[in-house]
PDB file of C-alpha atoms in Angstrom:
ATOM      1  CA  MET A  85      36.727 -46.391 -43.153  1.00  0.00           C
ATOM      2  CA  THR A  86      37.859 -47.666 -39.814  1.00  0.00           C
ATOM      3  CA  LEU A  87      36.834 -46.150 -36.712  1.00  0.00           C
ATOM      4  CA  ILE A  88      40.207 -44.456 -35.798  1.00  0.00           C
ATOM      5  CA  ALA A  89      40.350 -42.911 -39.590  1.00  0.00           C
ATOM      6  CA  TRP A  90      36.701 -41.488 -39.332  1.00  0.00           C
ATOM      7  CA  VAL A  91      38.031 -39.584 -35.425  1.00  0.00           C
ATOM      8  CA  LYS A  92      40.868 -38.595 -37.495  1.00  0.00           C
ATOM      9  CA  SER A  93      38.730 -37.074 -40.106  1.00  0.00           C
ATOM     10  CA  PHE A  94      36.237 -35.578 -37.541  1.00  0.00           C
ATOM     11  CA  PHE A  95      38.490 -33.724 -35.660  1.00  0.00           C
ATOM     12  CA  SER A  96      40.221 -32.691 -38.895  1.00  0.00           C
ATOM     13  CA  TRP A  97      37.151 -30.723 -40.306  1.00  0.00           C
ATOM     14  CA  LEU A  98      36.620 -29.550 -36.403  1.00  0.00           C
ATOM     15  CA  TRP A  99      39.619 -27.728 -37.113  1.00  0.00           C
ATOM     16  CA  ASN A 100      39.308 -26.839 -40.643  1.00  0.00           C
ATOM     17  CA  ASN A 101      35.937 -25.115 -39.736  1.00  0.00           C
ATOM     18  CA  ARG A 102      37.529 -23.634 -36.274  1.00  0.00           C
ATOM     19  CA  LEU A 103      36.930 -20.148 -37.035  1.00  0.00           C
ATOM     20  CA  ARG A 104      32.984 -20.534 -38.552  1.00  0.00           C
ATOM     21  CA  LEU A 105      31.748 -22.716 -35.227  1.00  0.00           C
ATOM     22  CA  LEU A 106      33.677 -19.693 -33.135  1.00  0.00           C
ATOM     23  CA  LEU A 107      31.817 -17.527 -35.267  1.00  0.00           C
ATOM     24  CA  SER A 108      28.618 -19.145 -34.727  1.00  0.00           C
ATOM     25  CA  MET A 109      28.756 -19.762 -30.995  1.00  0.00           C
ATOM     26  CA  ILE A 110      29.393 -16.009 -30.703  1.00  0.00           C
ATOM     27  CA  SER A 111      26.440 -15.351 -32.914  1.00  0.00           C
ATOM     28  CA  ALA A 112      24.068 -17.955 -30.578  1.00  0.00           C
ATOM     29  CA  VAL A 113      25.347 -15.860 -27.255  1.00  0.00           C
ATOM     30  CA  ILE A 114      24.377 -12.535 -28.568  1.00  0.00           C
ATOM     31  CA  PHE A 115      21.523 -13.633 -29.560  1.00  0.00           C
ATOM     32  CA  ALA A 116      20.529 -15.098 -26.559  1.00  0.00           C
ATOM     33  CA  VAL A 117      21.811 -12.515 -24.029  1.00  0.00           C
ATOM     34  CA  LEU A 118      21.116  -8.791 -26.430  1.00  0.00           C
ATOM     35  CA  ILE A 119      18.384 -10.313 -28.851  1.00  0.00           C
ATOM     36  CA  PHE A 120      15.957 -12.576 -27.465  1.00  0.00           C
ATOM     37  CA  PRO A 121      12.978 -11.036 -26.082  1.00  0.00           C
ATOM     38  CA  PHE A 122      12.932 -11.534 -22.376  1.00  0.00           C
ATOM     39  CA  ASN A 123      11.428  -8.861 -21.271  1.00  0.00           C
ATOM     40  CA  ASP A 124       8.155 -10.576 -23.219  1.00  0.00           C
ATOM     41  CA  LEU A 125       9.085 -13.376 -21.157  1.00  0.00           C
ATOM     42  CA  SER A 126       6.825 -11.731 -18.327  1.00  0.00           C
ATOM     43  CA  ASP A 127       3.536 -12.585 -19.274  1.00  0.00           C
ATOM     44  CA  LEU A 128       4.204 -16.307 -19.903  1.00  0.00           C
ATOM     45  CA  LEU A 129       6.015 -16.868 -16.546  1.00  0.00           C
ATOM     46  CA  SER A 130       3.424 -15.281 -14.694  1.00  0.00           C
ATOM     47  CA  SER A 131       1.170 -17.520 -16.357  1.00  0.00           C
ATOM     48  CA  GLN A 132       3.183 -20.725 -15.116  1.00  0.00           C
ATOM     49  CA  ILE A 133       3.359 -19.615 -12.195  1.00  0.00           C
ATOM     50  CA  SER A 134      -0.316 -19.042 -11.990  1.00  0.00           C
ATOM     51  CA  ALA A 135      -0.703 -22.706 -12.775  1.00  0.00           C
ATOM     52  CA  ALA A 136       2.012 -23.775 -10.669  1.00  0.00           C
ATOM     53  CA  THR A 137      -0.140 -22.913  -7.555  1.00  0.00           C
ATOM     54  CA  ARG A 138      -3.762 -22.709  -8.555  1.00  0.00           C
ATOM     55  CA  ASN A 139      -4.089 -19.457  -9.579  1.00  0.00           C
ATOM     56  CA  SER A 140      -3.508 -18.280  -5.891  1.00  0.00           C
ATOM     57  CA  VAL A 141       0.252 -16.702  -6.556  1.00  0.00           C
ATOM     58  CA  TYR A 142       0.285 -14.070  -9.457  1.00  0.00           C
ATOM     59  CA  VAL A 143       3.796 -12.282 -10.569  1.00  0.00           C
ATOM     60  CA  GLN A 144       4.499 -10.043 -12.421  1.00  0.00           C
ATOM     61  CA  PHE A 145       8.165  -7.882 -13.370  1.00  0.00           C
ATOM     62  CA  GLU A 146       9.106  -5.215 -15.378  1.00  0.00           C
ATOM     63  CA  ARG A 147      12.707  -6.624 -16.447  1.00  0.00           C
ATOM     64  CA  LEU A 148      14.102  -9.629 -16.803  1.00  0.00           C
ATOM     65  CA  SER A 149      17.844 -10.802 -17.860  1.00  0.00           C
ATOM     66  CA  LEU A 150      20.167 -13.527 -17.497  1.00  0.00           C
ATOM     67  CA  SER A 151      23.373 -14.346 -16.822  1.00  0.00           C
ATOM     68  CA  PHE A 152      26.099 -17.565 -18.277  1.00  0.00           C
ATOM     69  CA  PHE A 153      29.298 -16.440 -16.127  1.00  0.00           C
ATOM     70  CA  PRO A 154      30.645 -16.739 -13.733  1.00  0.00           C
ATOM     71  CA  GLN A 155      27.079 -18.647 -12.683  1.00  0.00           C
ATOM     72  CA  LEU A 156      23.549 -19.315 -14.997  1.00  0.00           C
ATOM     73  CA  GLY A 157      21.398 -17.168 -13.526  1.00  0.00           C
ATOM     74  CA  ALA A 158      18.590 -14.705 -13.962  1.00  0.00           C
ATOM     75  CA  GLN A 159      17.606 -11.151 -12.712  1.00  0.00           C
ATOM     76  CA  ALA A 160      14.281  -9.586 -12.061  1.00  0.00           C
ATOM     77  CA  GLU A 161      13.260  -6.200 -11.753  1.00  0.00           C
ATOM     78  CA  GLN A 162      10.128  -4.251  -9.839  1.00  0.00           C
ATOM     79  CA  VAL A 163       9.089  -7.415  -9.190  1.00  0.00           C
ATOM     80  CA  HIS A 164       4.841  -7.263  -7.983  1.00  0.00           C
ATOM     81  CA  ILE A 165       3.654 -10.485  -6.257  1.00  0.00           C
ATOM     82  CA  GLU A 166       0.100 -10.871  -5.642  1.00  0.00           C
ATOM     83  CA  SER A 167      -1.346 -13.538  -3.870  1.00  0.00           C
ATOM     84  CA  LEU A 168      -5.062 -14.764  -2.236  1.00  0.00           C
ATOM     85  CA  PHE A 169      -3.453 -15.067   0.974  1.00  0.00           C
ATOM     86  CA  PHE A 170      -1.573 -11.909   1.790  1.00  0.00           C
ATOM     87  CA  PRO A 171      -1.333  -8.338   0.583  1.00  0.00           C
ATOM     88  CA  GLY A 172       0.437  -7.179  -2.909  1.00  0.00           C
ATOM     89  CA  ILE A 173       4.518  -7.400  -2.359  1.00  0.00           C
ATOM     90  CA  LYS A 174       6.919  -5.187  -4.570  1.00  0.00           C
ATOM     91  CA  VAL A 175      10.097  -6.094  -4.380  1.00  0.00           C
ATOM     92  CA  GLU A 176      13.256  -4.514  -6.526  1.00  0.00           C
ATOM     93  CA  GLU A 177      15.285  -6.925  -7.641  1.00  0.00           C
ATOM     94  CA  VAL A 178      15.039 -10.550  -7.596  1.00  0.00           C
ATOM     95  CA  THR A 179      18.245 -12.894  -8.779  1.00  0.00           C
ATOM     96  CA  VAL A 180      18.088 -16.728  -8.809  1.00  0.00           C
ATOM     97  CA  THR A 181      21.471 -18.279  -9.183  1.00  0.00           C
ATOM     98  CA  PRO A 182      19.690 -22.401  -9.296  1.00  0.00           C
ATOM     99  CA  SER A 183      22.561 -25.257  -8.518  1.00  0.00           C
ATOM    100  CA  LEU A 184      23.537 -27.528 -11.556  1.00  0.00           C
ATOM    101  CA  GLY A 185      22.322 -30.211  -9.179  1.00  0.00           C
ATOM    102  CA  ALA A 186      18.646 -28.875  -9.854  1.00  0.00           C
ATOM    103  CA  ALA A 187      18.887 -28.102 -13.034  1.00  0.00           C
ATOM    104  CA  LEU A 188      19.846 -31.827 -13.933  1.00  0.00           C
ATOM    105  CA  SER A 189      17.327 -33.268 -11.301  1.00  0.00           C
ATOM    106  CA  GLN A 190      14.476 -30.293 -11.773  1.00  0.00           C
ATOM    107  CA  LYS A 191      14.623 -29.483  -8.215  1.00  0.00           C
ATOM    108  CA  PRO A 192      13.924 -25.924  -6.691  1.00  0.00           C
ATOM    109  CA  TYR A 193      17.889 -26.346  -5.315  1.00  0.00           C
ATOM    110  CA  GLY A 194      19.761 -23.043  -5.511  1.00  0.00           C
ATOM    111  CA  HIS A 195      20.626 -19.068  -4.413  1.00  0.00           C
ATOM    112  CA  VAL A 196      18.159 -16.243  -4.404  1.00  0.00           C
ATOM    113  CA  THR A 197      18.640 -12.566  -3.030  1.00  0.00           C
ATOM    114  CA  ALA A 198      15.415 -10.128  -3.113  1.00  0.00           C
ATOM    115  CA  LYS A 199      16.443  -6.193  -2.533  1.00  0.00           C
ATOM    116  CA  GLY A 200      14.348  -4.414  -1.718  1.00  0.00           C
ATOM    117  CA  LEU A 201      11.901  -6.870   0.494  1.00  0.00           C
ATOM    118  CA  PHE A 202      10.326  -5.235   2.580  1.00  0.00           C
ATOM    119  CA  ARG A 203      12.559  -2.003   2.437  1.00  0.00           C
ATOM    120  CA  GLY A 204      15.044  -4.352   3.437  1.00  0.00           C
ATOM    121  CA  ASP A 205      17.128  -7.562   1.608  1.00  0.00           C
ATOM    122  CA  VAL A 206      16.675 -11.409   1.841  1.00  0.00           C
ATOM    123  CA  ASP A 207      19.356 -14.061   0.892  1.00  0.00           C
ATOM    124  CA  ALA A 208      18.071 -17.300   0.626  1.00  0.00           C
ATOM    125  CA  ARG A 209      20.091 -21.092  -0.217  1.00  0.00           C
ATOM    126  CA  MET A 210      18.311 -24.168  -0.635  1.00  0.00           C
ATOM    127  CA  GLY A 211      20.068 -27.749  -1.366  1.00  0.00           C
ATOM    128  CA  SER A 212      19.003 -31.706  -0.902  1.00  0.00           C
ATOM    129  CA  GLY A 213      18.259 -32.287   3.023  1.00  0.00           C
ATOM    130  CA  GLY A 214      18.051 -36.013   2.430  1.00  0.00           C
ATOM    131  CA  GLN A 215      15.160 -38.121   4.017  1.00  0.00           C
ATOM    132  CA  SER A 216      13.164 -37.905   7.137  1.00  0.00           C
ATOM    133  CA  GLU A 217      12.739 -40.724   9.195  1.00  0.00           C
ATOM    134  CA  ARG A 218       9.184 -41.416   7.382  1.00  0.00           C
ATOM    135  CA  GLY A 219      10.978 -41.433   3.907  1.00  0.00           C
ATOM    136  CA  THR A 220       9.772 -37.795   3.275  1.00  0.00           C
ATOM    137  CA  GLU A 221      12.353 -35.822   1.045  1.00  0.00           C
ATOM    138  CA  LEU A 222      13.547 -32.728   2.915  1.00  0.00           C
ATOM    139  CA  GLN A 223      15.298 -29.463   1.893  1.00  0.00           C
ATOM    140  CA  LYS A 224      18.066 -27.885   4.006  1.00  0.00           C
ATOM    141  CA  LEU A 225      17.477 -24.126   3.568  1.00  0.00           C
ATOM    142  CA  GLU A 226      19.426 -21.143   4.780  1.00  0.00           C
ATOM    143  CA  ILE A 227      17.798 -17.583   5.280  1.00  0.00           C
ATOM    144  CA  THR A 228      19.495 -14.226   6.380  1.00  0.00           C
ATOM    145  CA  ALA A 229      17.426 -10.750   6.026  1.00  0.00           C
ATOM    146  CA  GLN A 230      18.687  -7.709   6.979  1.00  0.00           C
ATOM    147  CA  ARG A 231      16.720  -4.417   8.122  1.00  0.00           C
ATOM    148  CA  LEU A 232      13.358  -5.649   7.450  1.00  0.00           C
ATOM    149  CA  SER A 233      10.562  -3.179   7.777  1.00  0.00           C
ATOM    150  CA  LEU A 234       7.962  -4.332  10.899  1.00  0.00           C
ATOM    151  CA  GLN A 235       6.091  -2.287   9.343  1.00  0.00           C
ATOM    152  CA  ASP A 236       5.495  -3.938   6.317  1.00  0.00           C
ATOM    153  CA  LEU A 237       5.506  -7.332   7.852  1.00  0.00           C
ATOM    154  CA  ARG A 238       3.141  -6.291  10.252  1.00  0.00           C
ATOM    155  CA  GLN A 239       0.052  -5.241   7.102  1.00  0.00           C
ATOM    156  CA  LEU A 240       1.721  -9.030   5.618  1.00  0.00           C
ATOM    157  CA  ALA A 241       1.216 -10.624   8.397  1.00  0.00           C
ATOM    158  CA  ASN A 242      -2.592  -8.774   9.387  1.00  0.00           C
ATOM    159  CA  LEU A 243      -1.221  -7.365  13.046  1.00  0.00           C
ATOM    160  CA  PRO A 244      -3.782  -5.668  14.850  1.00  0.00           C
ATOM    161  CA  ALA A 245      -0.585  -3.509  16.765  1.00  0.00           C
ATOM    162  CA  LEU A 246       1.170  -0.666  14.518  1.00  0.00           C
ATOM    163  CA  ILE A 247       4.341  -1.908  15.452  1.00  0.00           C
ATOM    164  CA  LYS A 248       7.293  -0.177  13.933  1.00  0.00           C
ATOM    165  CA  GLY A 249      11.104  -1.144  13.863  1.00  0.00           C
ATOM    166  CA  ARG A 250      13.823  -2.831  11.895  1.00  0.00           C
ATOM    167  CA  LEU A 251      14.280  -6.942  11.439  1.00  0.00           C
ATOM    168  CA  ASP A 252      17.242  -8.831  10.917  1.00  0.00           C
ATOM    169  CA  LEU A 253      16.398 -12.402  10.816  1.00  0.00           C
ATOM    170  CA  GLU A 254      18.711 -15.553  10.580  1.00  0.00           C
ATOM    171  CA  THR A 255      17.272 -18.617  10.379  1.00  0.00           C
ATOM    172  CA  ALA A 256      19.046 -22.604   8.933  1.00  0.00           C
ATOM    173  CA  GLY A 257      17.785 -25.980   8.919  1.00  0.00           C
ATOM    174  CA  LEU A 258      15.283 -28.620   7.692  1.00  0.00           C
ATOM    175  CA  ILE A 259      11.447 -28.109   5.488  1.00  0.00           C
ATOM    176  CA  ASP A 260       9.754 -30.320   3.629  1.00  0.00           C
ATOM    177  CA  MET A 261       7.817 -28.500   0.814  1.00  0.00           C
ATOM    178  CA  THR A 262       4.668 -30.093   0.635  1.00  0.00           C
ATOM    179  CA  LEU A 263       4.000 -29.394   5.017  1.00  0.00           C
ATOM    180  CA  ALA A 264       3.441 -32.764   5.223  1.00  0.00           C
ATOM    181  CA  GLU A 265       6.267 -32.735   7.757  1.00  0.00           C
ATOM    182  CA  GLN A 266       6.608 -29.860  10.101  1.00  0.00           C
ATOM    183  CA  PRO A 267       9.835 -27.996   9.653  1.00  0.00           C
ATOM    184  CA  ASP A 268      12.974 -27.913  11.980  1.00  0.00           C
ATOM    185  CA  LEU A 269      14.666 -24.651  11.939  1.00  0.00           C
ATOM    186  CA  ALA A 270      16.944 -22.515  14.195  1.00  0.00           C
ATOM    187  CA  LEU A 271      16.082 -18.902  14.446  1.00  0.00           C
ATOM    188  CA  ASN A 272      17.950 -15.294  15.541  1.00  0.00           C
ATOM    189  CA  ILE A 273      15.991 -12.990  15.565  1.00  0.00           C
ATOM    190  CA  LYS A 274      16.879  -8.997  15.851  1.00  0.00           C
ATOM    191  CA  ILE A 275      14.783  -5.954  15.988  1.00  0.00           C
ATOM    192  CA  GLN A 276      16.261  -2.493  16.139  1.00  0.00           C
ATOM    193  CA  GLN A 277      13.897   0.683  17.451  1.00  0.00           C
ATOM    194  CA  PHE A 278      10.955  -1.052  18.078  1.00  0.00           C
ATOM    195  CA  GLU A 279       8.162   0.982  18.898  1.00  0.00           C
ATOM    196  CA  MET A 280       4.388   0.208  19.430  1.00  0.00           C
ATOM    197  CA  PRO A 281       1.827   2.681  19.832  1.00  0.00           C
ATOM    198  CA  SER A 282      -0.553   2.613  22.496  1.00  0.00           C
ATOM    199  CA  THR A 283      -2.955  -0.677  22.055  1.00  0.00           C
ATOM    200  CA  ASN A 284      -5.604  -1.638  23.276  1.00  0.00           C
ATOM    201  CA  LEU A 285      -5.492  -5.601  24.974  1.00  0.00           C
ATOM    202  CA  ALA A 286      -9.149  -7.517  24.662  1.00  0.00           C
ATOM    203  CA  LEU A 287      -9.524  -9.452  28.079  1.00  0.00           C
ATOM    204  CA  GLY A 288     -12.563 -11.685  27.325  1.00  0.00           C
ATOM    205  CA  HIS A 289     -15.232 -11.009  30.280  1.00  0.00           C
ATOM    206  CA  MET A 290     -13.428  -8.687  31.481  1.00  0.00           C
ATOM    207  CA  GLY A 291     -12.960  -6.087  28.864  1.00  0.00           C
ATOM    208  CA  GLU A 292     -10.342  -4.509  27.293  1.00  0.00           C
ATOM    209  CA  LEU A 293      -7.086  -2.995  28.829  1.00  0.00           C
ATOM    210  CA  THR A 294      -5.409  -0.193  27.735  1.00  0.00           C
ATOM    211  CA  LEU A 295      -1.285  -1.152  27.011  1.00  0.00           C
ATOM    212  CA  PRO A 296       0.307   2.540  26.697  1.00  0.00           C
ATOM    213  CA  GLU A 297       3.420   3.086  24.292  1.00  0.00           C
ATOM    214  CA  ILE A 298       6.181   1.461  24.414  1.00  0.00           C
ATOM    215  CA  LYS A 299      10.048   2.018  22.967  1.00  0.00           C
ATOM    216  CA  LEU A 300      13.018  -0.046  22.963  1.00  0.00           C
ATOM    217  CA  SER A 301      16.330  -0.114  21.243  1.00  0.00           C
ATOM    218  CA  SER A 302      16.126  -3.746  20.772  1.00  0.00           C
ATOM    219  CA  LEU A 303      14.382  -6.993  20.974  1.00  0.00           C
ATOM    220  CA  GLU A 304      16.741 -10.006  20.378  1.00  0.00           C
ATOM    221  CA  LEU A 305      14.932 -13.251  20.002  1.00  0.00           C
ATOM    222  CA  LYS A 306      16.687 -17.372  20.039  1.00  0.00           C
ATOM    223  CA  GLY A 307      15.010 -20.127  19.168  1.00  0.00           C
ATOM    224  CA  ARG A 308      13.691 -23.273  17.493  1.00  0.00           C
ATOM    225  CA  LEU A 309      10.523 -24.277  15.125  1.00  0.00           C
ATOM    226  CA  SER A 310      10.214 -28.041  15.329  1.00  0.00           C
ATOM    227  CA  ALA A 311       6.959 -30.822  15.262  1.00  0.00           C
ATOM    228  CA  GLY A 312       4.430 -27.601  15.397  1.00  0.00           C
ATOM    229  CA  ARG A 313       6.224 -25.982  18.541  1.00  0.00           C
ATOM    230  CA  LEU A 314       8.258 -22.814  18.709  1.00  0.00           C
ATOM    231  CA  LEU A 315      10.457 -23.112  21.810  1.00  0.00           C
ATOM    232  CA  ILE A 316      11.611 -19.416  23.222  1.00  0.00           C
ATOM    233  CA  GLU A 317      14.736 -19.850  24.249  1.00  0.00           C
ATOM    234  CA  ASN A 318      15.080 -16.433  25.136  1.00  0.00           C
ATOM    235  CA  ILE A 319      13.637 -12.903  24.309  1.00  0.00           C
ATOM    236  CA  ARG A 320      16.243 -10.284  25.629  1.00  0.00           C
ATOM    237  CA  VAL A 321      13.957  -7.032  25.893  1.00  0.00           C
ATOM    238  CA  GLY A 322      15.983  -3.636  25.759  1.00  0.00           C
ATOM    239  CA  GLY A 323      19.575  -3.610  26.795  1.00  0.00           C
ATOM    240  CA  GLN A 324      19.706   0.429  27.115  1.00  0.00           C
ATOM    241  CA  PRO A 325      18.693   2.558  30.295  1.00  0.00           C
ATOM    242  CA  ALA A 326      16.621   4.767  27.954  1.00  0.00           C
ATOM    243  CA  ASP A 327      14.484   1.862  27.338  1.00  0.00           C
ATOM    244  CA  ASP A 328      10.623   1.194  28.689  1.00  0.00           C
ATOM    245  CA  LEU A 329      11.284  -2.365  29.680  1.00  0.00           C
ATOM    246  CA  GLN A 330      14.005  -4.993  30.267  1.00  0.00           C
ATOM    247  CA  GLY A 331      13.563  -8.135  30.876  1.00  0.00           C
ATOM    248  CA  THR A 332      13.619 -11.616  29.404  1.00  0.00           C
ATOM    249  CA  ILE A 333      10.756 -13.557  27.804  1.00  0.00           C
ATOM    250  CA  LYS A 334      10.828 -17.400  27.337  1.00  0.00           C
ATOM    251  CA  GLY A 335       8.723 -20.047  26.380  1.00  0.00           C
ATOM    252  CA  THR A 336       6.531 -21.924  23.888  1.00  0.00           C
ATOM    253  CA  LEU A 337       3.814 -21.523  21.297  1.00  0.00           C
ATOM    254  CA  GLY A 338       2.347 -24.155  18.861  1.00  0.00           C
ATOM    255  CA  LEU A 339       2.749 -23.011  15.424  1.00  0.00           C
ATOM    256  CA  ASN A 340       1.962 -25.192  12.812  1.00  0.00           C
ATOM    257  CA  LEU A 341       2.289 -24.450   9.124  1.00  0.00           C
ATOM    258  CA  ARG A 342      -0.129 -25.424   6.213  1.00  0.00           C
ATOM    259  CA  ASN A 343       0.020 -25.866   2.713  1.00  0.00           C
ATOM    260  CA  ALA A 344      -2.335 -23.486   1.050  1.00  0.00           C
ATOM    261  CA  GLY A 345      -2.303 -24.049  -2.344  1.00  0.00           C
ATOM    262  CA  GLY A 346       1.700 -23.946  -2.208  1.00  0.00           C
ATOM    263  CA  THR A 347       1.845 -20.871   0.045  1.00  0.00           C
ATOM    264  CA  PRO A 348       2.468 -22.148   3.585  1.00  0.00           C
ATOM    265  CA  VAL A 349       0.098 -20.456   6.156  1.00  0.00           C
ATOM    266  CA  PRO A 350       0.901 -20.488  10.532  1.00  0.00           C
ATOM    267  CA  GLU A 351      -1.772 -22.000  12.373  1.00  0.00           C
ATOM    268  CA  PHE A 352      -1.264 -20.836  16.025  1.00  0.00           C
ATOM    269  CA  GLY A 353      -2.151 -23.074  18.836  1.00  0.00           C
ATOM    270  CA  ALA A 354      -1.535 -23.258  23.044  1.00  0.00           C
ATOM    271  CA  TYR A 355       1.066 -21.037  24.149  1.00  0.00           C
ATOM    272  CA  SER A 356       3.379 -20.538  27.767  1.00  0.00           C
ATOM    273  CA  PHE A 357       4.857 -18.017  28.322  1.00  0.00           C
ATOM    274  CA  ASP A 358       7.673 -16.780  31.083  1.00  0.00           C
ATOM    275  CA  VAL A 359       7.897 -12.768  31.049  1.00  0.00           C
ATOM    276  CA  ASP A 360      10.525 -10.999  33.327  1.00  0.00           C
ATOM    277  CA  LEU A 361      10.148  -7.571  32.588  1.00  0.00           C
ATOM    278  CA  GLN A 362      11.754  -3.856  34.665  1.00  0.00           C
ATOM    279  CA  PRO A 363       9.894  -1.193  33.660  1.00  0.00           C
ATOM    280  CA  SER A 364      11.490   1.693  33.337  1.00  0.00           C
ATOM    281  CA  ALA A 365      10.516   4.845  35.660  1.00  0.00           C
ATOM    282  CA  ASN A 366       9.385   6.967  33.117  1.00  0.00           C
ATOM    283  CA  PHE A 367       7.394   4.131  31.514  1.00  0.00           C
ATOM    284  CA  ARG A 368       5.752   3.535  35.319  1.00  0.00           C
ATOM    285  CA  GLU A 369       4.504   7.026  35.051  1.00  0.00           C
ATOM    286  CA  ARG A 370       3.049   6.571  31.472  1.00  0.00           C
ATOM    287  CA  ALA A 371       1.064   3.303  32.743  1.00  0.00           C
ATOM    288  CA  LYS A 372       0.181   3.505  35.946  1.00  0.00           C
ATOM    289  CA  PHE A 373      -3.241   2.200  35.662  1.00  0.00           C
ATOM    290  CA  PHE A 374      -1.513  -0.854  33.611  1.00  0.00           C
ATOM    291  CA  LEU A 375       0.627  -1.564  36.260  1.00  0.00           C
ATOM    292  CA  GLU A 376      -1.852  -1.349  38.949  1.00  0.00           C
ATOM    293  CA  PHE A 377      -4.027  -3.933  36.819  1.00  0.00           C
ATOM    294  CA  LEU A 378      -0.698  -6.210  37.303  1.00  0.00           C
ATOM    295  CA  THR A 379       0.265  -5.728  41.297  1.00  0.00           C
ATOM    296  CA  ALA A 380      -0.251  -9.152  41.834  1.00  0.00           C
ATOM    297  CA  TYR A 381       2.417 -10.243  39.374  1.00  0.00           C
ATOM    298  CA  GLN A 382       5.039  -7.660  40.452  1.00  0.00           C
ATOM    299  CA  GLN A 383       8.313  -8.519  42.242  1.00  0.00           C
ATOM    300  CA  ASN A 384      10.685  -5.645  44.007  1.00  0.00           C
ATOM    301  CA  GLY A 385       9.401  -3.573  41.101  1.00  0.00           C
ATOM    302  CA  ARG A 386       9.437  -6.252  38.763  1.00  0.00           C
ATOM    303  CA  ILE A 387       6.375  -7.678  36.285  1.00  0.00           C
ATOM    304  CA  ARG A 388       7.261 -11.564  36.900  1.00  0.00           C
ATOM    305  CA  MET A 389       4.344 -13.668  35.502  1.00  0.00           C
ATOM    306  CA  LYS A 390       2.966 -16.748  33.680  1.00  0.00           C
ATOM    307  CA  LEU A 391       0.895 -16.596  31.065  1.00  0.00           C
ATOM    308  CA  SER A 392      -0.412 -19.414  29.326  1.00  0.00           C
ATOM    309  CA  GLY A 393      -3.546 -19.935  27.235  1.00  0.00           C
ATOM    310  CA  THR A 394      -4.953 -22.775  24.468  1.00  0.00           C
ATOM    311  CA  HIS A 395      -5.362 -19.977  21.605  1.00  0.00           C
ATOM    312  CA  PHE A 396      -5.320 -16.531  20.721  1.00  0.00           C
ATOM    313  CA  GLY A 397      -8.044 -14.544  21.452  1.00  0.00           C
ATOM    314  CA  PRO A 398      -9.933 -15.186  24.626  1.00  0.00           C
ATOM    315  CA  ALA A 399      -7.527 -13.907  28.034  1.00  0.00           C
ATOM    316  CA  PRO A 400      -4.996 -15.708  28.790  1.00  0.00           C
ATOM    317  CA  SER A 401      -4.357 -16.968  32.334  1.00  0.00           C
ATOM    318  CA  MET A 402      -2.346 -15.257  34.351  1.00  0.00           C
ATOM    319  CA  ALA A 403      -0.191 -16.538  37.199  1.00  0.00           C
ATOM    320  CA  PRO A 404       2.872 -15.101  39.484  1.00  0.00           C
ATOM    321  CA  LEU A 405       6.213 -16.398  38.147  1.00  0.00           C
ATOM    322  CA  ARG A 406       7.826 -18.819  40.655  1.00  0.00           C
TER     323      ARG A 406
END
């Protein structure tokens, strides 16, 4: 049989058996979508994630479903994440849509959405970012977050102050997943209805100073994380007459991300902040003692000072802002 005759015979067989083949394909899809016990994969996936992170991260979910149209993807509901490095995290729904290139190259590229994460929503996209000058493989990262609870984030970061509010975030740039090189990311953060109760500030050998309650309608930060340093281009404090403080903060902060068993851990270094704030009359009344401590750093009723230090913990160096 010649090649042409064989091809004709093959296509003839396909045509004669088209209904049988179609029924087989439909049965396979029904089995994959409706019959296959995806929910039983929870333990398997949890063990795989635990092994990949050297038993530092454990993930569990109640329901898993797959989608094939318009894109291949997976959705998990009631996701619980436990780790050695942070408190437990709960997410109402996580949807993962890998890119075709990711499926072929086994790279973590694609689109992830998380609903109910820190009581808000997060949308993240990752793709190839080329290579750095040192030849390190980079990934392009874009993250948008809306209405995240500061109270929940505070527990994750183990911050001493009981802050409240809602956080929106936009960040985009290049990262190295292994953190052999530090990220290069643009940051835009907005916090609404910020509240911090009265807090004691440690001032080293000078003891403690009580900072009164602070309420602000908004805080907006614009900056860039690059080469292990956070450049704070501007933090706009307040914006409404009823805000306790209004003004700006600018400066730099050493911030390295360290790879701890697959989990990024921040390490803070030296800092320098230029503070220019206008207290409200109400705040002045409640913060008399605190503001008296800052008398040397006030100009025409405004707090204008430079704060700096080698690391957080000891009392910072303070000087009037010129």
